[in-house]
Coordinates of C-alpha atoms in Angstrom, one line a residue:
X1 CA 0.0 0.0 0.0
X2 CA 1.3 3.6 -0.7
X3 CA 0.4 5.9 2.0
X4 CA 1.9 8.7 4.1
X5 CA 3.8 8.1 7.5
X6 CA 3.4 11.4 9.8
X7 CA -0.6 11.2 11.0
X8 CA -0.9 11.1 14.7
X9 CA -4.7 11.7 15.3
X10 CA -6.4 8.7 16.1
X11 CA -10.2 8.4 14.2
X12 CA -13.2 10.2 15.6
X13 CA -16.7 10.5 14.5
X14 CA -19.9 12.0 14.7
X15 CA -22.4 9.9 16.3
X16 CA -26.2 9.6 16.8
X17 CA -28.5 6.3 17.8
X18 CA -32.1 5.6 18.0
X19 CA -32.6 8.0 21.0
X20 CA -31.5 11.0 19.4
X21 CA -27.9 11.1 21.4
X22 CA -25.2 13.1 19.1
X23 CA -21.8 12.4 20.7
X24 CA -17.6 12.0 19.3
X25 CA -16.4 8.3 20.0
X26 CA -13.8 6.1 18.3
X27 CA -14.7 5.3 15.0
X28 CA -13.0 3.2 12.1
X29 CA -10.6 3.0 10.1
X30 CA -8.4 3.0 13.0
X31 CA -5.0 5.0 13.6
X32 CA -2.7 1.7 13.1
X33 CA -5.0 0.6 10.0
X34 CA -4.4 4.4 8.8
X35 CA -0.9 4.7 9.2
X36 CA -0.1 1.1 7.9
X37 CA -2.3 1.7 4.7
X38 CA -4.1 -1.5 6.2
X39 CA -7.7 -2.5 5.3
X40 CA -8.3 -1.3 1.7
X41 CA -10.2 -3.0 -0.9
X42 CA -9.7 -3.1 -4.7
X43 CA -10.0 0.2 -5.6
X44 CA -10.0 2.2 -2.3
X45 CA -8.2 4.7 -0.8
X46 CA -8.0 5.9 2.2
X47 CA -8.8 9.8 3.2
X48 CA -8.5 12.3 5.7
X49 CA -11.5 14.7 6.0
X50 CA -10.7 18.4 6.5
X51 CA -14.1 19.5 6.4
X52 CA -17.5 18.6 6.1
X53 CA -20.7 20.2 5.7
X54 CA -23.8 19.8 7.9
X55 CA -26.5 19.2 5.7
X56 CA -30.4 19.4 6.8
X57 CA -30.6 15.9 6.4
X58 CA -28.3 15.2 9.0
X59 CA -30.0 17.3 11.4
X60 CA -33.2 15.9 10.9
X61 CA -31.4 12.1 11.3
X62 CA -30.3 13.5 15.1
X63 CA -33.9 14.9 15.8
X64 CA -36.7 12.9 13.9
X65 CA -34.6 9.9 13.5
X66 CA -35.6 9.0 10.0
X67 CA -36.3 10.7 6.5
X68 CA -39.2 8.7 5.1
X69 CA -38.5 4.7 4.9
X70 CA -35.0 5.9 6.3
X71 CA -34.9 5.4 9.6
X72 CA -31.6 5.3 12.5
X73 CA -32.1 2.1 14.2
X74 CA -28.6 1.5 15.5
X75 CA -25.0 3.7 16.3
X76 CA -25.1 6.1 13.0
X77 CA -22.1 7.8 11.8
X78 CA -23.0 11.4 10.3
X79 CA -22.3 13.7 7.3
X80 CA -21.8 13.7 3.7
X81 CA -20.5 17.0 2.6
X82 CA -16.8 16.4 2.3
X83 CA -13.5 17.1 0.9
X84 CA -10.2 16.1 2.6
X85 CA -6.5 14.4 1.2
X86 CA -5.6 11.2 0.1
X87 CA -3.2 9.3 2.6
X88 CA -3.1 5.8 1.4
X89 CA -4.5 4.0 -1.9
X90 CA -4.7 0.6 -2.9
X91 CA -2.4 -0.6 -4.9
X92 CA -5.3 -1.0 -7.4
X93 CA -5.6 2.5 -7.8
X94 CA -3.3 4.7 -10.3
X95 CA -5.3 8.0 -10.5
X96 CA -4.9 9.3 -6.8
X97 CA -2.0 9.4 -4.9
X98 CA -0.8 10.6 -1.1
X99 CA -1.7 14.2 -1.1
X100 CA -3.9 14.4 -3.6
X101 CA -6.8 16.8 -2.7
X102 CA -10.1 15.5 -3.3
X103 CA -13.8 16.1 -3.0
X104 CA -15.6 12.9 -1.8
X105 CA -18.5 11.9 -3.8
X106 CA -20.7 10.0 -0.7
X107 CA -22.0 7.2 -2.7
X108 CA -21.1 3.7 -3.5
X109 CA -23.3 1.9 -6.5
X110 CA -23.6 -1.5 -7.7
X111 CA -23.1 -0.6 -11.4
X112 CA -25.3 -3.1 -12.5
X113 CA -28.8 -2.1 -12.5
X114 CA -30.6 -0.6 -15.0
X115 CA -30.2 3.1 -13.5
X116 CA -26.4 2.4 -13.1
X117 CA -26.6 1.1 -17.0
X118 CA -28.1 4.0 -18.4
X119 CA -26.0 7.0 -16.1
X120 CA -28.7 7.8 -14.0
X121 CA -26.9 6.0 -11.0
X122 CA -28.5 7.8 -8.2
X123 CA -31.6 5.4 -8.7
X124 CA -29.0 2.9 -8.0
X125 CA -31.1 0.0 -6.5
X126 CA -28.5 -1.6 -4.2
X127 CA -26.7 2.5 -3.6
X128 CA -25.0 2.6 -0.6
X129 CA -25.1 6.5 0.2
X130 CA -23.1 7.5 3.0
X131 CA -25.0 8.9 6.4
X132 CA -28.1 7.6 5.2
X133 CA -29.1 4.7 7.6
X134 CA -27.9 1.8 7.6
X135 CA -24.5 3.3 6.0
X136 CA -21.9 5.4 8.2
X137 CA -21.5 9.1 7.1
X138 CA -18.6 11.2 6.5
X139 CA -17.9 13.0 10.0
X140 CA -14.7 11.6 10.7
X141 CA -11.1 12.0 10.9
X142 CA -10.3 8.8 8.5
X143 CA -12.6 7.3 5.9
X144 CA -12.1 4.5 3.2
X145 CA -13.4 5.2 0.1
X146 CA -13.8 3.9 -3.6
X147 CA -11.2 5.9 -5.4
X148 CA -13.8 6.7 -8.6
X149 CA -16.0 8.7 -6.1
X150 CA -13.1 10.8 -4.9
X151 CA -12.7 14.0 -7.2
X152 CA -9.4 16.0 -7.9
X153 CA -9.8 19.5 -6.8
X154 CA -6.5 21.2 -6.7
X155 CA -5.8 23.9 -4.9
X156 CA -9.3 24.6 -4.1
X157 CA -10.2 25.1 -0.4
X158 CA -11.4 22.4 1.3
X159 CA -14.8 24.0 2.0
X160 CA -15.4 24.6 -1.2
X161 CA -14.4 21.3 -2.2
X162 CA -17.3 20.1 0.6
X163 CA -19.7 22.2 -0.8
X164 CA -19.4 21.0 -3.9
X165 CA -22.2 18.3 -2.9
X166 CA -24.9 20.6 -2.2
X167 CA -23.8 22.8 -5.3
X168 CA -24.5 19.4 -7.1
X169 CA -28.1 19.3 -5.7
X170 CA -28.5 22.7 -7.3
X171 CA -26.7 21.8 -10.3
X172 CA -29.5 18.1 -10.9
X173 CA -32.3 20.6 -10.4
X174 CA -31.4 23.4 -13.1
X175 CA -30.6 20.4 -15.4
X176 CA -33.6 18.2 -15.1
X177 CA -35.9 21.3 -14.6
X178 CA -34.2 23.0 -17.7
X179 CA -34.0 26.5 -16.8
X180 CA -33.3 28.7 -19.4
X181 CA -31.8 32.2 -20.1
X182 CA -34.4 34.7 -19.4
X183 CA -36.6 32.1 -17.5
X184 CA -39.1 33.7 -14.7
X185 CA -37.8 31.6 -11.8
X186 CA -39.3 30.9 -8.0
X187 CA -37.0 29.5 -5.6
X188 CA -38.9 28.2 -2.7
X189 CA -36.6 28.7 0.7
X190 CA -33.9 30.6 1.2
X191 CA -31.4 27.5 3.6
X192 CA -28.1 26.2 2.3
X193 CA -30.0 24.7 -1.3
X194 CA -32.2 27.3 -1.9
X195 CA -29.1 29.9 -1.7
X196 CA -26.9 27.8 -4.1
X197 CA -30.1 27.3 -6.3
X198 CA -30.1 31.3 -6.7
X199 CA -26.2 31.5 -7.2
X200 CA -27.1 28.7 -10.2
X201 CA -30.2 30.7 -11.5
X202 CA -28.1 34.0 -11.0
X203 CA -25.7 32.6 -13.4
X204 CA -27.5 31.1 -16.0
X205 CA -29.3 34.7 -16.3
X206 CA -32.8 33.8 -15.3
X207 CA -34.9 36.4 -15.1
X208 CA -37.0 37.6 -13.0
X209 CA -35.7 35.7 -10.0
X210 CA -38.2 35.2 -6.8
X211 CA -37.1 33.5 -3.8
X212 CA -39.1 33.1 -0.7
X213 CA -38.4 32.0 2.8
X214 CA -40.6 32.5 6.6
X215 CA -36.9 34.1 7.6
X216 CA -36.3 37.7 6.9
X217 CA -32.6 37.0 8.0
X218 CA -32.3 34.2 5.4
X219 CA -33.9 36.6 2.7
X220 CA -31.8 39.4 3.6
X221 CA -28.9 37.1 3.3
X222 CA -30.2 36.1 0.2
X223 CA -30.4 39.7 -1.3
X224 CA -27.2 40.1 -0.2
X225 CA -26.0 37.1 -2.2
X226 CA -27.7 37.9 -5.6
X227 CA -29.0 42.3 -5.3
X228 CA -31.8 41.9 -8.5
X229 CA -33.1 38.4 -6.4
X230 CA -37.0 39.4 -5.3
X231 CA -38.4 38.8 -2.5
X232 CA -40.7 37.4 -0.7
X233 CA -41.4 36.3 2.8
X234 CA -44.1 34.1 3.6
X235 CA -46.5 34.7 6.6
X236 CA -48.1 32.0 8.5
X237 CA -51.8 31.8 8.2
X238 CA -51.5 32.9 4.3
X239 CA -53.4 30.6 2.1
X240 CA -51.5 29.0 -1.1
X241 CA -53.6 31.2 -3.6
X242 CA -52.7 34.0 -1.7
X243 CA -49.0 33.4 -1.3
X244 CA -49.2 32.9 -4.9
X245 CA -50.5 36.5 -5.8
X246 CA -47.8 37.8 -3.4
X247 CA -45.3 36.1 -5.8
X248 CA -46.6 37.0 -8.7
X249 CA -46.6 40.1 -7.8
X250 CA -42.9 40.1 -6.6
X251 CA -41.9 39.4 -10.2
X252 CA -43.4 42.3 -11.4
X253 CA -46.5 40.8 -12.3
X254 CA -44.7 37.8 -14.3
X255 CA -45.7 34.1 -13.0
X256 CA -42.6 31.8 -13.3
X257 CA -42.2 29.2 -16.0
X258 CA -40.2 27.2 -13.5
X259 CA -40.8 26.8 -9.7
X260 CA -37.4 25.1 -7.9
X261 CA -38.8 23.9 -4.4
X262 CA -36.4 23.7 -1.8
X263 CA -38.0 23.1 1.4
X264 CA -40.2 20.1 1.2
X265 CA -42.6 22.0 2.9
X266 CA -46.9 21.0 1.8
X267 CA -48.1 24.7 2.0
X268 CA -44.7 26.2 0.1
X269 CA -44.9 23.1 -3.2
X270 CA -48.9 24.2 -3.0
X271 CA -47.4 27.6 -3.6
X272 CA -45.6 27.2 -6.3
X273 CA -48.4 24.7 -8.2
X274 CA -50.4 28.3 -7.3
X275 CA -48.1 30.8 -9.1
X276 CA -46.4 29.4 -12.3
X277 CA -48.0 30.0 -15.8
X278 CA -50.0 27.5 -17.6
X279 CA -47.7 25.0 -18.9
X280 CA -44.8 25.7 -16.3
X281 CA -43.0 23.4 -14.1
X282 CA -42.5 23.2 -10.4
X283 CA -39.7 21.1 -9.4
X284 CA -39.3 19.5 -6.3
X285 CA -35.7 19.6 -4.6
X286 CA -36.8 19.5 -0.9
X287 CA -38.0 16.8 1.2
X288 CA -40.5 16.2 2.8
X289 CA -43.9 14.1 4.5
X290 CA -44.4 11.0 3.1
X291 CA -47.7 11.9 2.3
X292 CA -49.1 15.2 1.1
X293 CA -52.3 17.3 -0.2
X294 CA -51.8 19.0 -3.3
X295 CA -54.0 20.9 -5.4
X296 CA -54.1 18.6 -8.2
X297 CA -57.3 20.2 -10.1
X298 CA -54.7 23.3 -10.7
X299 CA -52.0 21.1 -12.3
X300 CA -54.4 19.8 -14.5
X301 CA -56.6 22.7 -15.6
X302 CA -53.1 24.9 -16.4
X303 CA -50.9 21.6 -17.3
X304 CA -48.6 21.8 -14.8
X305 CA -45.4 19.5 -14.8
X306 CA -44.4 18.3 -11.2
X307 CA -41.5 17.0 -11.3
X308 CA -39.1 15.5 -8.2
X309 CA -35.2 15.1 -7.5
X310 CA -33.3 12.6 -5.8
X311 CA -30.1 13.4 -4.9
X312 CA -27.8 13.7 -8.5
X313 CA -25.5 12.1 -10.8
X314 CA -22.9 13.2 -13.0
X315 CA -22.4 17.1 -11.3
X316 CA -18.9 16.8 -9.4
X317 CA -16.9 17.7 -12.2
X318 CA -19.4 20.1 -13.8
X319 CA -19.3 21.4 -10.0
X320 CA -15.5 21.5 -9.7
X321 CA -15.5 23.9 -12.8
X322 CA -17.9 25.9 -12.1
X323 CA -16.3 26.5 -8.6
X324 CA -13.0 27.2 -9.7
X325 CA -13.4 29.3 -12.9
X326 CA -15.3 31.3 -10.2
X327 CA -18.8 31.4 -12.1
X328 CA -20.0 29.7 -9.1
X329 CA -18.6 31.4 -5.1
X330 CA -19.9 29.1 -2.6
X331 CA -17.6 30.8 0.4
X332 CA -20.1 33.1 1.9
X333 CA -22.6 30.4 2.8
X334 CA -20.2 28.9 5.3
X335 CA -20.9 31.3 8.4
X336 CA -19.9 29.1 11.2
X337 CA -16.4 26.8 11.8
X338 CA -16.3 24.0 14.0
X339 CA -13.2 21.5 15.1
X340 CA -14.6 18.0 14.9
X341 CA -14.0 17.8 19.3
X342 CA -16.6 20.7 18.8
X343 CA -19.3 18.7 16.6
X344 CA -22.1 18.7 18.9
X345 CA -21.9 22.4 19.9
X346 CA -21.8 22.9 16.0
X347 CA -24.9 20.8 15.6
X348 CA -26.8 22.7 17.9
X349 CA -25.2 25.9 15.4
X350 CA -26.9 24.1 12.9
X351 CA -30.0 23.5 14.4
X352 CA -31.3 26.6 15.8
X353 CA -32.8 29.1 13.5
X354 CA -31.3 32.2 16.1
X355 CA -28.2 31.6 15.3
X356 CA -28.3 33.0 11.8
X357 CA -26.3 29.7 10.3
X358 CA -26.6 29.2 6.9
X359 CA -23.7 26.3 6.2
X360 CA -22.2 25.1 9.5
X361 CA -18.8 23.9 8.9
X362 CA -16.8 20.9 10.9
X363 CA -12.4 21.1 10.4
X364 CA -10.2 18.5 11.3
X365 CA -6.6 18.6 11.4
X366 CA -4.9 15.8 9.6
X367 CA -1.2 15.5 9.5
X368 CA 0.0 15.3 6.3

């Protein structure tokens, strides 16, 4: 195995169970295994994490304990937003070596079923996707990882090498949804995907641009961000309909052809069915109840597409040039830093709406 010889650290991670403890414990790969480039598979290598992103998802793993059918029923390892360096490869592997900066692609697919066949791999039916329950996440000193899903990034920062997975997110919805120069657009929230929704839609020059969120902080952040974005902020006890004329009227009297929904929220995708032209699309990014009320007489009266997103395929290296030709700048959404000994204080960051945290960010210090 080639691998480096200085690290010291031995392996944390980021834990939560069944009863909604979050905690830092020992966690594999360990130190010796690490050091002695032990452990790999065919095509592994083995890296150390720098930083990682926590995503919604993983706060609503610690809280609710599930995401629909996925559910925490044992000791579950966190995160998926990561970029870090290579320390040890399998001898398998020619493409990475020590030192190598990477971006970590957090799934593992079986390659042989029919969405793997045809490039649409998220739809993987045996996927292994990393912090989803049963599979341990990210948030951790060490990992071993299939080299193919490890992604060159240079001399790009390691934060922006993390969020290059929820720029991919953004990047599956503009595809699939097919937003267009000059496209009226409504972006539905204003957290981590909504935001890097608008920086895509900013750059692909649609037109009007309405984004809405129940956070004036989040909007004003958002205005911030992109200065011609409109918006608006949605009160509670507002009807659908009447959100609707509020974002209409936001665009300057223009309904959107395309409505990106980012929170998963019932009343917010009733919203957008509400306000985009006859013949639009509203595109679901967001997650959310299993179940939902929608107002299906107004998609078919107007022939409305709905449309839904599962995670992505195919976007790192899109993402990676985007990032560093500088089209896309993801390094004002990180507003909080973390070291990993501090993951459950950043958690709570994370979690609680007063602290103003957009993307929460845990560091590690690798020795390299």
């Amino acid at each position: 195995m080639s691998t480096t010889t200085t690290i010291s650290k031995s392996n944390v991670g980021v834990y939560t169970n069944p009863a909604h403890d979050l905690w830092i414990a020992e966690s594999k790969p360990t130190l010796e295994e690490v050091k002695k480039g032990e452990g790999l598979k065919e095509g592994e290598v083995t890296i150390g994490i720098k930083s990682t992103g926590i995503c919604g998802s993983d706060v609503h793993f610690w809280h609710a304990g599930r995401i629909g059918p996925m559910v925490v029923e044992d000791l579950h390892i966190l995160g998926h937003e990561s970029a870090g360096v290579i320390l040890a490869v399998h001898p398998s592997v020619t493409h990475l070596k020590p030192g190598d900066r990477v971006a970590v692609e957090p799934n593992v697919i079986c390659g042989q079923c029919e969405p793997c066949l045809t490039g649409r791999y998220n739809g993987c039916e045996k996927v292994e996707f990393l912090s989803t329950p049963p599979f341990h996440g990210l948030l951790r000193r060490y990992v071993n990882h299939p080299a193919i899903w490890c992604h060159k990034i240079g001399d790009m920062s390691f934060e922006d090498g993390s969020m290059l997975e929820p720029l991919s997110v953004a990047l599956a919805g503009m595809e699939r949804s097919g937003v267009k120069l000059g496209d009226p657009v409504l972006i539905c929230g204003a957290g981590p995907i909504g935001l890097v929704t608008l920086l895509c839609c900013n750059a692909a020059g649609a037109e009007p641009i309405v984004i809405t969120d129940i956070d004036e902080g989040r909007l004003k952040f958002a205005k911030e961000l992109v200065p011609r974005a409109r918006l608006y902020k949605v009160e509670r006890g507002v009807t659908p309909e009447q959100a609707a004329e509020h974002i209409i009227a936001a665009g300057g009297g223009v309904k959107p052809t395309v409505a990106l929904e980012c929170t998963g929220v019932e009343s917010s995708i009733s919203s957008a069915i509400w306000s985009v032209k006859f013949g639009g699309k509203v595109f679901v990014i967001g997650v959310g109840k299993s179940e939902m009320n929608m107002p299906f007489m107004r998609l078919s009266t107007q022939e409305i597409d709905l449309q839904f997103q599962y995670r992505y395929c195919n976007t790192w290296p899109r993402a990676i040039r985007l990032v560093e030709s500088g089209v896309i700048d993801l390094k004002r959404l990180v507003t909080h830093r973390f070291d990993i000994e501090d993951a459950v204080k950043a958690f709570g960051t994370a979690a609680d709406p007063k602290t103003g945290a957009i993307k929460v960010q845990i560091q590690s210090e690798v020795d390299i």
